Amino acid sequence: MQGIFLDDSGVKPFINEEDYEKMCKKVEKAHDMLEKKNGKGKDMLGWMDLPANRDEEEIARIKAAAERINKQADVFVVVGIGGSYLGAKAIIDIFDNTFANLESYAERKHPQIIFAGNNLSGKYLRNLVEFLEDKEFAVNVISKSGSTLEPAVTFRTLKLLLEQKYGEVMAAQRIYVTTDPEKGILHDLAVKNEYEMFKIPRDVGGRYSVLTAVGLLPMAVANINFEDILDGAQFASFVFNNRDINNNDCYRYALYRNMLRENEKDIEILASYEPSFQYFVEWYKQLFGESEGKDGKGIYPSGVNLTTDLHSMGQLIQDGKRNIFETVLNIQVDRSLIYLPEVDDDFDHLNYLAGKEIDYINKQAFEGTRQAHIDGGVPTMVLTLEDVTEYNIGQLIYFFEKACAISGYVLGVNPFDQPGVEAYKKNMLGLLKNEE
Ligand code: PA5
C-alpha cells in the first residue's frame, strides 16, 4: 500500500494552469527518457532496479557479516563520505532510539555505531582513536572510487589501530570493505588481505547507493529489517512510474519544484518536525545538490529541523526574500504515547494542554507554521508519511531518488554525474603534494 502522499494545496495559489500543463509535457518527456534509458547519464540507472533485482547471495553475506559484527564488536565504525554514509546514517537515526549510543548494549541490542571518514578534522580522528583504543571494534570502509581522501585518511589510521590491537590476521576479520566490484585501491587491498568485500554496482552512483551494501550492511548491524525497506522501494518503483502525472505524487513533486524554480523560487527547504529525520534531510540535500547543481543551474536544497529552527531560521522563512519554497515531511502516526502531565499549581500556565499528546502539540505547530508560511508567500508542499515503518521508508527513499532524476532531466542536466566535486580535490591534492 502507498504510504506517502503529496498535498499540493499550498502550492496551487502560486502557479497557473497553463504553466502546469506545459510542465506536465516536460515531466512526461523525462519519464520517457528514464524508461527508454536514453537520457544523460544513461549508464548510471542501476538504482532504478535495485529493489527488484536483489543479489540474494550478497544479501545472505550481509546478514551473516552483521551477525558476526554483532558478536565481535562493541563499536562498529562506518567509514565513508557523501553517498557512502548519509543514507545509512539517515535510516539508522530514524529507527534507533534517539539516545542509542548512550544506552547499554542490553538496551540497544547492537554495537554502538559511529560514522567517521566524513571530514578531515584532527580533533575528530584523535577523539575517535582514543575512544576506540580500549574497545572491541570493527570497521566498514565504504568508498566506490576507493581513493577518496577523507575516508582513506581515517581508514589508514583505524587499520593500523586494529592491526596493533589484534595482529594483522585477526584485524583482517574485523575489516569489511564496500567498494567497486572490479577495481580500485580498496578493491585490490581487500582481495590481497582477504577482507570480506561487498559491491557497489558500477551503474549506481554514490548518492543513489543507499539500497546497495553501502546502506544495507550498516542497517543490518543496527537490526533494521532492510528487506522490508527494499520491498517498500520496489512497490514505489511501480506506483511512482505512472506516466499519468495527476496520479503520481512523485512526478507532481518534481513538476512543482520546476514550476517554482521558473518562478524565481530557487531555494527548497525540506522541513521535518521529527529530529530523527535530521540526517534524512542531509541525505536529500546531497541527492538533489549533487544531481541538479551544475551547468549554472539548480535549486539550492536546504533543510530545517523544526520546531527547533523556527527559533533561528523562522524569521527568514516567514519574512525574508521570497525566493524559497518549502516541502514539509509530515509523520502522520506517532507511537511515542507521551502526554503533557497536569500539575496542581499550574506554575507555567500549561494545564490547558494537560493530557494532550506531545505529538498533538507538535502537529499544531506544524499546521500553524504551514499556514503562516503560505500566507507569507512561501509555496508549501506537504509530504505525509503515514507511519514510520521500514516499508514506508523504502517508499520515501525511492520517491526522492525518482523525483530527483525526473527533476534533473526537466532541468536539462545530467543528474548522475558530479564534475564540480573535482575542483576542490584538484586544488587540495595539488597543495598536499607540493608540500612533500
Ligand atoms: O554521490 C556521489 O557520487 C558522491 O557524493 C560520493 O558518494 C562521495 O564523493 C564519496 O565517494 P566514494 O564513495 O568514491 O568515496
Coordinates of C-alpha atoms and ligand atoms in Angstrom, one line a residue:
M1 CA 0.0 0.0 0.0
Q2 CA 1.1 3.5 -0.8
G3 CA 2.4 5.0 2.5
I4 CA 3.4 8.5 1.3
F5 CA 1.1 11.2 -0.1
L6 CA 1.7 14.7 -1.5
D7 CA -0.6 17.6 -0.5
D8 CA -0.1 20.3 -3.1
S9 CA -2.8 22.7 -1.8
G10 CA -0.2 25.1 -0.5
V11 CA 1.4 25.4 -3.9
K12 CA -1.7 25.9 -6.0
P13 CA -2.1 29.6 -5.2
F14 CA 1.4 30.3 -6.6
I15 CA 1.0 28.6 -10.0
N16 CA -1.2 28.8 -13.0
E17 CA -3.0 26.1 -15.0
E18 CA -1.3 26.9 -18.3
D19 CA 2.2 26.6 -16.9
Y20 CA 1.2 23.4 -15.2
E21 CA 0.1 21.8 -18.5
K22 CA 3.4 22.9 -20.1
M23 CA 5.4 21.4 -17.3
C24 CA 3.4 18.2 -17.5
K25 CA 4.8 17.7 -21.0
K26 CA 8.4 18.1 -19.8
V27 CA 7.9 15.6 -17.0
E28 CA 6.4 13.1 -19.4
K29 CA 9.4 13.6 -21.6
A30 CA 11.7 13.0 -18.6
H31 CA 9.7 9.8 -17.7
D32 CA 10.2 8.6 -21.3
M33 CA 14.0 9.2 -21.1
L34 CA 14.2 7.2 -17.9
E35 CA 12.1 4.4 -19.3
K36 CA 14.0 4.2 -22.6
K37 CA 17.3 4.8 -20.8
N38 CA 18.4 7.3 -23.5
G39 CA 18.9 10.4 -21.4
K40 CA 22.1 12.0 -20.0
G41 CA 23.9 9.6 -17.6
K42 CA 22.0 6.6 -19.1
D43 CA 24.7 4.3 -17.8
M44 CA 24.0 5.2 -14.2
L45 CA 20.4 4.0 -13.9
G46 CA 21.2 0.8 -11.9
W47 CA 19.5 2.4 -8.8
M48 CA 16.1 2.0 -10.5
D49 CA 16.2 -1.8 -10.5
L50 CA 18.0 -2.4 -7.1
P51 CA 14.8 -3.2 -5.1
A52 CA 13.6 -5.7 -7.7
N53 CA 16.9 -7.2 -8.9
R54 CA 18.3 -8.3 -5.5
D55 CA 21.6 -10.1 -5.3
E56 CA 20.4 -12.8 -2.9
E57 CA 23.9 -14.2 -2.4
E58 CA 25.2 -10.8 -1.3
I59 CA 22.2 -10.3 0.9
A60 CA 22.9 -13.5 2.7
R61 CA 26.5 -12.5 3.2
I62 CA 25.4 -9.1 4.5
K63 CA 23.2 -10.8 7.1
A64 CA 26.0 -13.2 8.1
A65 CA 28.5 -10.4 8.4
A66 CA 26.1 -8.3 10.5
E67 CA 25.7 -11.2 12.9
R68 CA 29.5 -11.6 13.1
I69 CA 30.0 -7.9 13.7
N70 CA 27.4 -8.0 16.5
K71 CA 29.4 -10.8 18.2
Q72 CA 32.9 -9.4 17.6
A73 CA 32.4 -5.7 18.2
D74 CA 31.1 -3.3 20.8
V75 CA 31.6 -0.4 18.4
F76 CA 31.0 -0.6 14.6
V77 CA 32.7 2.3 12.7
V78 CA 31.3 3.1 9.3
V79 CA 34.0 5.0 7.3
G80 CA 32.7 6.9 4.3
I81 CA 31.7 10.3 3.0
G82 CA 28.8 11.7 0.9
G83 CA 26.7 9.0 -0.7
S84 CA 28.9 6.5 1.1
Y85 CA 27.4 7.3 4.5
L86 CA 24.5 9.7 4.5
G87 CA 21.8 7.2 3.6
A88 CA 22.9 4.6 6.2
K89 CA 23.1 7.3 8.9
A90 CA 19.7 8.7 8.0
I91 CA 17.9 5.3 8.2
I92 CA 19.7 4.2 11.4
D93 CA 18.8 7.5 13.1
I94 CA 15.1 7.1 12.0
F95 CA 14.8 3.6 13.6
D96 CA 17.2 3.7 16.5
N97 CA 16.4 5.1 19.9
T98 CA 17.3 8.8 20.0
F99 CA 20.0 8.0 22.6
A100 CA 21.0 4.6 21.3
N101 CA 24.8 5.3 21.5
L102 CA 24.3 6.2 25.2
E103 CA 22.3 3.1 26.0
S104 CA 23.8 -0.1 27.3
Y105 CA 24.3 -3.0 24.9
A106 CA 21.4 -4.9 26.5
E107 CA 19.0 -2.0 25.7
R108 CA 20.4 -1.2 22.3
K109 CA 20.9 -4.8 21.2
H110 CA 23.6 -3.9 18.6
P111 CA 27.1 -2.4 18.7
Q112 CA 27.4 1.4 19.1
I113 CA 27.5 2.7 15.5
I114 CA 29.9 5.6 14.7
F115 CA 30.3 7.3 11.4
A116 CA 33.7 8.5 10.5
G117 CA 35.8 9.4 7.5
N118 CA 33.4 12.1 6.5
N119 CA 35.7 15.0 7.5
L120 CA 39.4 15.9 7.8
S121 CA 39.3 17.1 11.4
G122 CA 42.3 16.2 13.5
K123 CA 40.2 16.6 16.7
Y124 CA 37.5 14.1 15.4
L125 CA 40.1 11.5 14.5
R126 CA 42.2 11.9 17.7
N127 CA 39.0 11.6 19.8
L128 CA 37.9 8.6 17.8
V129 CA 41.2 6.8 18.2
E130 CA 41.2 7.5 21.9
F131 CA 37.7 6.2 22.2
L132 CA 38.4 3.0 20.3
E133 CA 41.7 2.1 21.9
D134 CA 40.1 0.1 24.7
K135 CA 37.0 -1.1 22.8
E136 CA 36.3 -4.2 20.7
F137 CA 35.6 -2.7 17.3
A138 CA 35.1 -3.5 13.6
V139 CA 35.3 -1.2 10.6
N140 CA 33.2 -1.0 7.4
V141 CA 35.1 1.2 5.0
I142 CA 32.9 2.4 2.1
S143 CA 34.1 4.1 -1.0
K144 CA 33.1 3.5 -4.6
S145 CA 36.2 5.0 -6.1
G146 CA 38.3 3.5 -3.3
S147 CA 40.5 6.6 -3.2
T148 CA 38.5 9.5 -1.6
L149 CA 40.9 11.3 0.8
E150 CA 38.6 11.7 3.8
P151 CA 37.7 8.0 4.3
A152 CA 41.2 7.0 3.2
V153 CA 42.9 9.0 5.9
T154 CA 40.6 7.6 8.6
F155 CA 40.8 4.0 7.3
R156 CA 44.6 4.0 7.2
T157 CA 44.6 5.2 10.8
L158 CA 41.9 2.6 12.0
K159 CA 43.5 -0.2 10.0
L160 CA 46.8 0.4 11.9
L161 CA 45.0 0.6 15.2
L162 CA 43.2 -2.7 14.5
E163 CA 46.5 -4.4 13.5
Q164 CA 48.3 -3.1 16.6
K165 CA 45.4 -4.3 18.8
Y166 CA 44.6 -7.7 17.2
G167 CA 47.6 -8.5 14.9
E168 CA 47.3 -8.5 11.1
V169 CA 45.4 -11.8 10.7
M170 CA 42.7 -11.1 13.3
A171 CA 42.4 -7.5 12.3
A172 CA 41.5 -8.6 8.8
Q173 CA 38.5 -10.4 10.3
R174 CA 37.2 -7.0 11.5
I175 CA 37.5 -5.1 8.3
Y176 CA 34.6 -5.0 5.9
V177 CA 35.0 -3.3 2.6
T178 CA 32.2 -1.9 0.4
T179 CA 33.6 -0.7 -3.0
D180 CA 33.7 -1.1 -6.7
P181 CA 33.4 -4.8 -7.6
E182 CA 36.3 -4.8 -10.1
K183 CA 38.9 -2.3 -9.4
G184 CA 40.4 0.4 -7.2
I185 CA 42.9 0.7 -4.3
L186 CA 40.3 -0.5 -1.8
H187 CA 39.2 -3.4 -4.0
D188 CA 42.8 -4.5 -4.6
L189 CA 43.6 -4.2 -0.9
A190 CA 40.5 -6.3 0.1
V191 CA 41.5 -9.0 -2.4
K192 CA 45.1 -9.1 -1.2
N193 CA 44.2 -9.1 2.5
E194 CA 41.1 -11.3 2.1
Y195 CA 38.8 -8.7 3.7
E196 CA 35.1 -9.5 3.3
M197 CA 34.0 -7.4 0.4
F198 CA 30.6 -6.1 -0.7
K199 CA 29.9 -4.4 -4.0
I200 CA 28.7 -1.0 -5.2
P201 CA 27.4 -1.8 -8.7
R202 CA 29.2 0.2 -11.4
D203 CA 25.9 1.6 -12.7
V204 CA 24.9 3.0 -9.3
G205 CA 26.3 6.4 -8.2
G206 CA 27.2 7.2 -4.6
R207 CA 24.2 9.3 -3.7
Y208 CA 21.8 6.7 -5.2
S209 CA 23.5 3.8 -3.4
V210 CA 21.7 3.5 -0.1
L211 CA 19.9 0.4 -1.2
T212 CA 23.1 -1.4 -2.0
A213 CA 25.5 -2.9 0.6
V214 CA 26.5 0.8 1.3
G215 CA 23.3 1.1 3.3
L216 CA 22.3 -2.5 3.8
L217 CA 25.3 -3.6 5.9
P218 CA 25.1 -0.8 8.5
M219 CA 21.3 -1.2 8.6
A220 CA 21.7 -4.9 9.2
V221 CA 24.2 -4.3 12.0
A222 CA 21.5 -2.0 13.6
N223 CA 19.0 -4.8 13.3
I224 CA 16.9 -2.9 10.8
N225 CA 14.8 -5.1 8.6
F226 CA 16.3 -3.9 5.3
E227 CA 14.3 -6.4 3.2
D228 CA 11.1 -4.5 4.2
I229 CA 12.9 -1.3 3.1
L230 CA 13.7 -3.0 -0.3
D231 CA 10.1 -4.2 -0.6
G232 CA 8.8 -0.7 0.0
A233 CA 11.2 0.7 -2.6
Q234 CA 10.1 -2.0 -5.0
F235 CA 6.4 -1.0 -4.5
A236 CA 7.4 2.6 -5.0
S237 CA 9.2 1.7 -8.3
F238 CA 5.8 0.6 -9.7
V239 CA 3.5 3.2 -8.2
F240 CA 5.8 6.2 -8.9
N241 CA 6.3 5.0 -12.5
N242 CA 2.8 6.1 -13.6
R243 CA 3.1 8.4 -16.6
D244 CA -0.2 10.0 -15.6
I245 CA 1.2 12.8 -13.6
N246 CA -2.1 13.6 -11.8
N247 CA -1.9 10.1 -10.3
N248 CA 1.8 10.1 -9.5
D249 CA 2.7 12.1 -6.3
C250 CA 6.4 11.7 -7.1
Y251 CA 6.1 13.3 -10.6
R252 CA 3.9 16.1 -9.3
Y253 CA 6.6 16.9 -6.7
A254 CA 9.2 17.1 -9.4
L255 CA 6.9 19.1 -11.5
Y256 CA 6.1 21.7 -8.9
R257 CA 9.8 22.1 -7.9
N258 CA 10.5 23.0 -11.5
M259 CA 7.5 25.3 -11.9
L260 CA 8.5 27.1 -8.8
R261 CA 12.1 27.4 -10.0
E262 CA 10.9 29.0 -13.2
N263 CA 9.0 31.5 -10.9
E264 CA 12.3 32.6 -9.3
K265 CA 11.8 30.3 -6.3
D266 CA 15.2 28.5 -6.5
I267 CA 15.7 27.5 -2.9
E268 CA 13.9 24.5 -1.5
I269 CA 13.7 23.9 2.2
L270 CA 12.9 20.4 3.3
A271 CA 11.4 20.7 6.8
S272 CA 10.9 18.0 9.3
Y273 CA 9.3 18.2 12.7
E274 CA 11.0 15.0 13.8
P275 CA 14.6 15.3 14.9
S276 CA 15.4 11.7 14.0
F277 CA 14.9 12.7 10.4
Q278 CA 17.6 15.3 10.5
Y279 CA 20.0 13.1 8.6
F280 CA 17.3 12.1 6.1
V281 CA 17.3 15.8 5.3
E282 CA 21.1 15.8 4.9
W283 CA 20.7 12.8 2.5
Y284 CA 18.1 14.7 0.5
K285 CA 20.4 17.7 0.3
Q286 CA 23.2 15.7 -1.1
L287 CA 20.9 13.8 -3.5
F288 CA 19.5 17.0 -5.1
G289 CA 22.5 19.2 -4.6
E290 CA 24.9 17.0 -6.5
S291 CA 22.4 15.9 -9.0
E292 CA 20.9 19.2 -10.1
G293 CA 23.5 21.8 -9.2
K294 CA 25.5 22.1 -12.4
D295 CA 25.8 24.0 -15.7
G296 CA 24.9 27.2 -13.8
K297 CA 21.5 25.7 -12.9
G298 CA 19.8 24.1 -10.0
I299 CA 17.6 24.5 -7.0
Y300 CA 19.5 25.1 -3.8
P301 CA 18.4 22.2 -1.4
S302 CA 18.4 23.2 2.2
G303 CA 16.7 21.9 5.3
V304 CA 15.3 22.8 8.7
N305 CA 14.8 20.8 11.8
L306 CA 11.5 22.0 13.3
T307 CA 10.3 23.3 15.6
T308 CA 14.0 23.9 16.7
D309 CA 14.9 26.1 13.7
L310 CA 11.8 28.2 14.0
H311 CA 13.9 29.9 16.6
S312 CA 16.7 30.5 14.2
M313 CA 15.5 30.4 10.6
G314 CA 11.8 31.0 11.2
Q315 CA 12.1 34.8 10.7
L316 CA 13.8 34.4 7.3
I317 CA 11.4 31.8 6.0
Q318 CA 8.4 33.9 7.1
D319 CA 9.6 37.3 6.1
G320 CA 12.9 37.3 4.1
K321 CA 13.5 37.4 0.4
R322 CA 10.7 35.5 -1.4
N323 CA 12.9 33.1 -3.4
I324 CA 12.1 30.0 -1.3
F325 CA 9.6 27.2 -1.3
E326 CA 9.1 24.6 1.4
T327 CA 8.4 20.8 1.4
V328 CA 7.3 19.5 4.8
L329 CA 7.8 15.9 5.8
N330 CA 4.8 15.1 7.9
I331 CA 4.8 12.0 10.0
Q332 CA 1.2 11.1 10.5
V333 CA 1.2 8.4 13.1
D334 CA 3.4 8.9 16.2
R335 CA 3.8 6.0 18.5
S336 CA 5.6 7.7 21.4
L337 CA 2.5 8.0 23.6
I338 CA 3.8 10.7 25.8
Y339 CA 1.4 13.2 27.3
L340 CA 1.8 16.6 29.0
P341 CA 1.3 16.0 32.7
E342 CA -1.2 18.0 34.8
V343 CA 0.3 19.8 37.7
D344 CA -1.6 21.2 40.7
D345 CA -0.1 24.7 40.8
D346 CA -0.1 25.2 37.0
F347 CA 3.1 27.1 37.5
D348 CA 3.7 27.5 33.8
H349 CA 0.0 28.0 32.8
L350 CA 0.1 24.9 30.6
N351 CA -2.7 23.0 32.3
Y352 CA -4.9 23.8 29.3
L353 CA -2.7 21.3 27.4
A354 CA -2.6 18.7 30.2
G355 CA -3.4 15.2 28.9
K356 CA -2.6 16.1 25.3
E357 CA 0.0 14.1 23.4
I358 CA 3.3 15.9 22.8
D359 CA 2.8 14.8 19.2
Y360 CA -0.6 16.7 19.1
I361 CA 1.3 19.9 20.2
N362 CA 3.9 19.2 17.5
K363 CA 1.2 18.8 14.9
Q364 CA -0.5 22.1 15.8
A365 CA 2.9 23.8 15.5
F366 CA 3.2 22.2 12.0
E367 CA -0.3 23.3 10.9
G368 CA 0.1 26.8 12.3
T369 CA 3.6 27.2 10.7
R370 CA 2.4 25.8 7.4
Q371 CA -0.4 28.4 7.1
A372 CA 1.8 31.2 8.3
H373 CA 4.4 30.4 5.6
I374 CA 1.8 30.1 2.8
D375 CA 0.3 33.5 4.0
G376 CA 3.8 34.9 4.0
G377 CA 4.4 33.9 0.3
V378 CA 6.2 30.6 0.7
P379 CA 4.7 27.9 -1.6
T380 CA 4.5 24.8 0.6
M381 CA 4.1 21.1 -0.3
V382 CA 3.4 18.5 2.4
L383 CA 4.7 15.0 2.0
T384 CA 2.8 12.8 4.5
L385 CA 4.4 9.6 5.7
E386 CA 1.6 7.6 7.1
D387 CA 3.7 5.7 9.6
V388 CA 7.4 5.2 10.2
T389 CA 7.8 1.6 9.0
E390 CA 10.6 0.1 7.1
Y391 CA 8.2 -0.4 4.2
N392 CA 7.3 3.3 4.1
I393 CA 10.8 4.5 4.4
G394 CA 11.7 2.3 1.4
Q395 CA 9.0 4.2 -0.5
L396 CA 10.3 7.5 0.7
I397 CA 13.8 6.8 -0.5
Y398 CA 12.7 5.7 -3.9
F399 CA 10.2 8.7 -4.1
F400 CA 13.1 11.2 -3.7
E401 CA 15.5 9.3 -5.9
K402 CA 13.0 9.1 -8.8
A403 CA 11.8 12.7 -8.2
C404 CA 15.5 13.8 -8.4
A405 CA 16.1 12.0 -11.6
I406 CA 12.9 13.4 -13.2
S407 CA 13.6 16.9 -11.9
G408 CA 17.2 16.8 -13.2
Y409 CA 16.0 15.8 -16.7
V410 CA 13.4 18.5 -16.7
L411 CA 16.1 21.0 -15.7
G412 CA 18.2 19.7 -18.6
V413 CA 21.2 18.4 -16.6
N414 CA 22.8 15.0 -16.1
P415 CA 21.5 14.1 -12.6
F416 CA 24.0 11.3 -12.3
D417 CA 27.4 12.9 -12.5
Q418 CA 29.2 15.4 -10.2
P419 CA 32.0 17.0 -12.2
G420 CA 32.1 20.1 -9.9
V421 CA 33.3 18.0 -7.0
E422 CA 36.7 17.5 -8.7
A423 CA 37.7 21.2 -8.5
Y424 CA 38.3 21.2 -4.7
K425 CA 40.0 17.8 -4.9
K426 CA 42.4 19.0 -7.6
N427 CA 43.4 22.1 -5.6
M428 CA 43.7 20.2 -2.3
L429 CA 45.8 17.4 -3.7
G430 CA 47.9 20.0 -5.5
L431 CA 48.6 21.7 -2.2
L432 CA 49.2 18.5 -0.4
K433 CA 51.6 17.1 -3.0
N434 CA 53.6 20.3 -3.3
E435 CA 54.3 20.1 0.4
E436 CA 56.4 17.0 0.0
Ligands
PA5_1 O1 27.3 10.8 -4.9 C1 28.5 10.7 -5.1 O2 28.9 10.0 -6.0 C2 29.5 11.2 -4.1 O3 28.8 12.0 -3.1 C3 30.2 10.1 -3.4 O4 29.3 9.3 -2.7 C4 31.3 10.7 -2.5 O5 32.1 11.6 -3.1 C5 32.1 9.6 -1.9 O6 32.8 8.9 -3.0 P1 33.4 7.5 -2.8 O7 32.3 6.5 -2.5 O8 34.0 7.2 -4.1 O9 34.5 7.6 -1.7

